[in-house]
Amino acid sequence: MAGLTAAAVAAVAFLAYQASAHAPDSVASTPGGPKASASAPAQPSTAPKPKADPLAVPAASGKGERVVYALKDRRVWLVDENNEAIRTFTVMPSPVSPPPGVHQVTSRSGTVQGSDGIPIEHVVRFANVDEVAIGFSAAQDGSMASPDPTSKTGGVRMKRADGNALWTFATVGAKVVVVP
């Protein structure tokens, strides 16, 4: 039994020597002990990276006072002159979306009939796409239903309180930045 144990220990020692002889310098041990770089992990850290704040103003949206509209996130930010969001909220886009880029508020209407037949208020228009006016608005009944995807409408709907805030913030000439 002792002979088998000694043979097993010798075989393991031989295999360990062979493995260390063919290992890269970064992991092989040296007679003087481990190299200074051996203390650094060979693999990148698997610790999760902190996620970006999903409510933070998009980095690629410019500087200064502006309205930022993120198409993919269906979110709007009202950003002050210090680049701080003073309000952010979700919106319901229409089938016709504005192109990404910098736009300007061109007109406003207090109350009108929406192109979908719903009475709306605080309309802030900032773009045109194929003769369809694109603008923010709030339905007077508070609804934010998904629009008919086959319609050619450009209203970006929001809750009434958000519509009030945007109406106060975005006067004619105000900058509107649309990001993907």
Tab-separated table of C-alpha atoms in Angstrom:
chain	number	residue	atom	x	y	z
A	1	MET	CA	0.000	0.000	0.000
A	2	ALA	CA	2.823	2.380	0.869
A	3	GLY	CA	4.411	1.645	-2.525
A	4	LEU	CA	1.252	2.568	-4.406
A	5	THR	CA	0.930	5.792	-2.451
A	6	ALA	CA	4.568	6.710	-3.144
A	7	ALA	CA	4.110	5.966	-6.875
A	8	ALA	CA	0.951	8.111	-7.010
A	9	VAL	CA	2.707	11.017	-5.265
A	10	ALA	CA	5.663	10.724	-7.658
A	11	ALA	CA	3.347	10.683	-10.703
A	12	VAL	CA	1.450	13.766	-9.477
A	13	ALA	CA	4.744	15.577	-8.788
A	14	PHE	CA	6.029	14.727	-12.281
A	15	LEU	CA	2.814	15.926	-13.947
A	16	ALA	CA	2.868	19.129	-11.886
A	17	TYR	CA	6.468	19.793	-12.961
A	18	GLN	CA	5.547	19.240	-16.624
A	19	ALA	CA	2.564	21.565	-16.374
A	20	SER	CA	4.628	24.342	-14.794
A	21	ALA	CA	7.413	23.917	-17.365
A	22	HIS	CA	4.960	24.506	-20.244
A	23	ALA	CA	2.870	27.221	-18.563
A	24	PRO	CA	3.133	30.839	-19.741
A	25	ASP	CA	5.424	33.092	-17.704
A	26	SER	CA	2.460	34.946	-16.265
A	27	VAL	CA	1.299	31.847	-14.349
A	28	ALA	CA	4.449	29.737	-13.982
A	29	SER	CA	6.214	29.939	-10.644
A	30	THR	CA	9.905	30.785	-10.435
A	31	PRO	CA	12.468	29.593	-7.901
A	32	GLY	CA	12.395	33.019	-6.205
A	33	GLY	CA	8.627	32.873	-5.758
A	34	PRO	CA	5.850	34.372	-7.813
A	35	LYS	CA	6.578	37.293	-10.129
A	36	ALA	CA	5.198	40.702	-9.212
A	37	SER	CA	2.732	40.528	-12.078
A	38	ALA	CA	1.405	37.193	-10.853
A	39	SER	CA	-0.585	39.050	-8.217
A	40	ALA	CA	-2.707	40.693	-10.929
A	41	PRO	CA	-5.650	38.611	-12.077
A	42	ALA	CA	-5.100	36.827	-15.384
A	43	GLN	CA	-8.788	37.259	-16.277
A	44	PRO	CA	-10.768	40.495	-16.252
A	45	SER	CA	-12.766	41.036	-13.104
A	46	THR	CA	-16.124	39.288	-13.148
A	47	ALA	CA	-17.597	41.861	-10.760
A	48	PRO	CA	-20.636	43.481	-12.363
A	49	LYS	CA	-20.019	46.968	-13.700
A	50	PRO	CA	-22.323	49.644	-12.360
A	51	LYS	CA	-25.191	50.263	-14.751
A	52	ALA	CA	-25.820	53.720	-16.105
A	53	ASP	CA	-28.746	55.543	-14.563
A	54	PRO	CA	-31.640	54.931	-16.988
A	55	LEU	CA	-33.177	58.268	-16.002
A	56	ALA	CA	-30.001	60.275	-16.657
A	57	VAL	CA	-30.035	62.780	-19.510
A	58	PRO	CA	-28.582	61.063	-22.609
A	59	ALA	CA	-24.910	62.027	-22.997
A	60	ALA	CA	-25.193	62.693	-26.734
A	61	SER	CA	-27.977	65.257	-26.344
A	62	GLY	CA	-25.932	68.426	-26.337
A	63	LYS	CA	-25.519	71.166	-23.767
A	64	GLY	CA	-27.607	73.926	-22.267
A	65	GLU	CA	-31.341	74.379	-21.871
A	66	ARG	CA	-33.240	71.930	-24.074
A	67	VAL	CA	-35.967	69.321	-24.369
A	68	VAL	CA	-34.515	65.863	-25.002
A	69	TYR	CA	-36.688	63.186	-26.613
A	70	ALA	CA	-35.283	59.627	-26.692
A	71	LEU	CA	-37.156	57.636	-29.334
A	72	LYS	CA	-36.155	54.146	-28.166
A	73	ASP	CA	-36.732	54.892	-24.485
A	74	ARG	CA	-40.002	56.761	-25.116
A	75	ARG	CA	-38.836	59.368	-22.611
A	76	VAL	CA	-38.521	63.144	-22.472
A	77	TRP	CA	-36.219	65.240	-20.278
A	78	LEU	CA	-36.562	68.949	-19.576
A	79	VAL	CA	-32.953	70.081	-19.112
A	80	ASP	CA	-31.919	73.413	-17.591
A	81	GLU	CA	-28.989	75.667	-18.554
A	82	ASN	CA	-26.727	73.743	-16.115
A	83	ASN	CA	-27.403	70.465	-17.980
A	84	GLU	CA	-29.491	69.135	-15.098
A	85	ALA	CA	-32.787	67.360	-15.727
A	86	ILE	CA	-35.526	69.258	-13.954
A	87	ARG	CA	-38.150	66.726	-15.034
A	88	THR	CA	-38.311	63.462	-16.962
A	89	PHE	CA	-41.321	61.427	-18.005
A	90	THR	CA	-42.473	58.703	-20.364
A	91	VAL	CA	-44.402	59.417	-23.545
A	92	MET	CA	-46.444	57.516	-26.107
A	93	PRO	CA	-45.083	58.178	-29.606
A	94	SER	CA	-47.102	58.233	-32.792
A	95	PRO	CA	-46.428	56.115	-35.876
A	96	VAL	CA	-44.524	59.018	-37.497
A	97	SER	CA	-41.358	59.893	-35.547
A	98	PRO	CA	-39.064	62.873	-35.919
A	99	PRO	CA	-35.547	62.280	-37.231
A	100	PRO	CA	-32.746	62.322	-34.641
A	101	GLY	CA	-31.008	65.683	-34.392
A	102	VAL	CA	-31.534	69.210	-33.159
A	103	HIS	CA	-34.928	70.798	-33.793
A	104	GLN	CA	-36.647	73.949	-32.640
A	105	VAL	CA	-40.151	74.606	-31.321
A	106	THR	CA	-41.933	76.183	-34.279
A	107	SER	CA	-45.472	76.649	-32.967
A	108	ARG	CA	-47.755	75.982	-30.022
A	109	SER	CA	-51.501	75.591	-29.529
A	110	GLY	CA	-53.378	75.688	-26.238
A	111	THR	CA	-56.198	73.303	-27.180
A	112	VAL	CA	-57.018	71.605	-30.485
A	113	GLN	CA	-58.545	68.451	-31.855
A	114	GLY	CA	-55.863	65.781	-32.298
A	115	SER	CA	-55.477	64.115	-35.684
A	116	ASP	CA	-56.841	60.976	-34.001
A	117	GLY	CA	-60.018	62.841	-32.988
A	118	ILE	CA	-59.129	63.204	-29.297
A	119	PRO	CA	-59.192	66.734	-27.814
A	120	ILE	CA	-55.623	67.644	-26.824
A	121	GLU	CA	-53.930	70.516	-25.019
A	122	HIS	CA	-50.523	72.140	-24.737
A	123	VAL	CA	-49.378	71.212	-28.236
A	124	VAL	CA	-45.691	72.001	-28.814
A	125	ARG	CA	-44.673	71.384	-32.450
A	126	PHE	CA	-41.028	70.982	-33.407
A	127	ALA	CA	-40.669	68.969	-36.655
A	128	ASN	CA	-42.365	67.937	-39.895
A	129	VAL	CA	-41.972	64.577	-41.604
A	130	ASP	CA	-43.645	63.985	-44.978
A	131	GLU	CA	-46.169	66.767	-44.307
A	132	VAL	CA	-46.971	65.369	-40.841
A	133	ALA	CA	-46.474	67.821	-37.974
A	134	ILE	CA	-44.595	66.299	-35.024
A	135	GLY	CA	-45.315	67.690	-31.585
A	136	PHE	CA	-45.801	66.969	-27.920
A	137	SER	CA	-49.292	67.075	-26.448
A	138	ALA	CA	-51.530	65.775	-23.695
A	139	ALA	CA	-54.995	64.329	-24.196
A	140	GLN	CA	-57.573	66.276	-22.210
A	141	ASP	CA	-59.048	63.004	-20.982
A	142	GLY	CA	-55.608	61.941	-19.681
A	143	SER	CA	-55.336	58.954	-22.020
A	144	MET	CA	-52.041	57.757	-23.466
A	145	ALA	CA	-53.301	54.857	-25.579
A	146	SER	CA	-51.149	53.407	-28.342
A	147	PRO	CA	-52.112	55.056	-31.619
A	148	ASP	CA	-53.245	53.171	-34.699
A	149	PRO	CA	-49.935	52.040	-36.259
A	150	THR	CA	-51.317	52.579	-39.775
A	151	SER	CA	-52.222	56.234	-39.146
A	152	LYS	CA	-50.043	59.133	-40.259
A	153	THR	CA	-50.036	61.091	-37.007
A	154	GLY	CA	-47.175	62.836	-35.240
A	155	GLY	CA	-48.438	63.513	-31.740
A	156	VAL	CA	-46.152	62.479	-28.891
A	157	ARG	CA	-48.600	62.050	-25.999
A	158	MET	CA	-47.865	62.526	-22.343
A	159	LYS	CA	-49.767	62.825	-19.072
A	160	ARG	CA	-51.469	66.159	-18.458
A	161	ALA	CA	-49.120	67.205	-15.630
A	162	ASP	CA	-46.125	66.488	-17.884
A	163	GLY	CA	-47.797	68.395	-20.717
A	164	ASN	CA	-48.237	71.397	-18.404
A	165	ALA	CA	-44.549	71.297	-17.455
A	166	LEU	CA	-43.419	71.001	-21.079
A	167	TRP	CA	-45.772	73.824	-22.143
A	168	THR	CA	-44.211	76.147	-19.558
A	169	PHE	CA	-40.644	75.068	-20.445
A	170	ALA	CA	-40.691	74.889	-24.263
A	171	THR	CA	-41.688	78.194	-25.818
A	172	VAL	CA	-41.333	78.997	-29.533
A	173	GLY	CA	-37.659	78.796	-30.485
A	174	ALA	CA	-36.717	76.376	-27.680
A	175	LYS	CA	-34.261	73.641	-28.607
A	176	VAL	CA	-35.570	70.067	-28.911
A	177	VAL	CA	-32.940	67.337	-29.281
A	178	VAL	CA	-34.137	63.982	-30.575
A	179	VAL	CA	-31.871	61.007	-29.883
A	180	PRO	CA	-32.333	57.440	-31.188
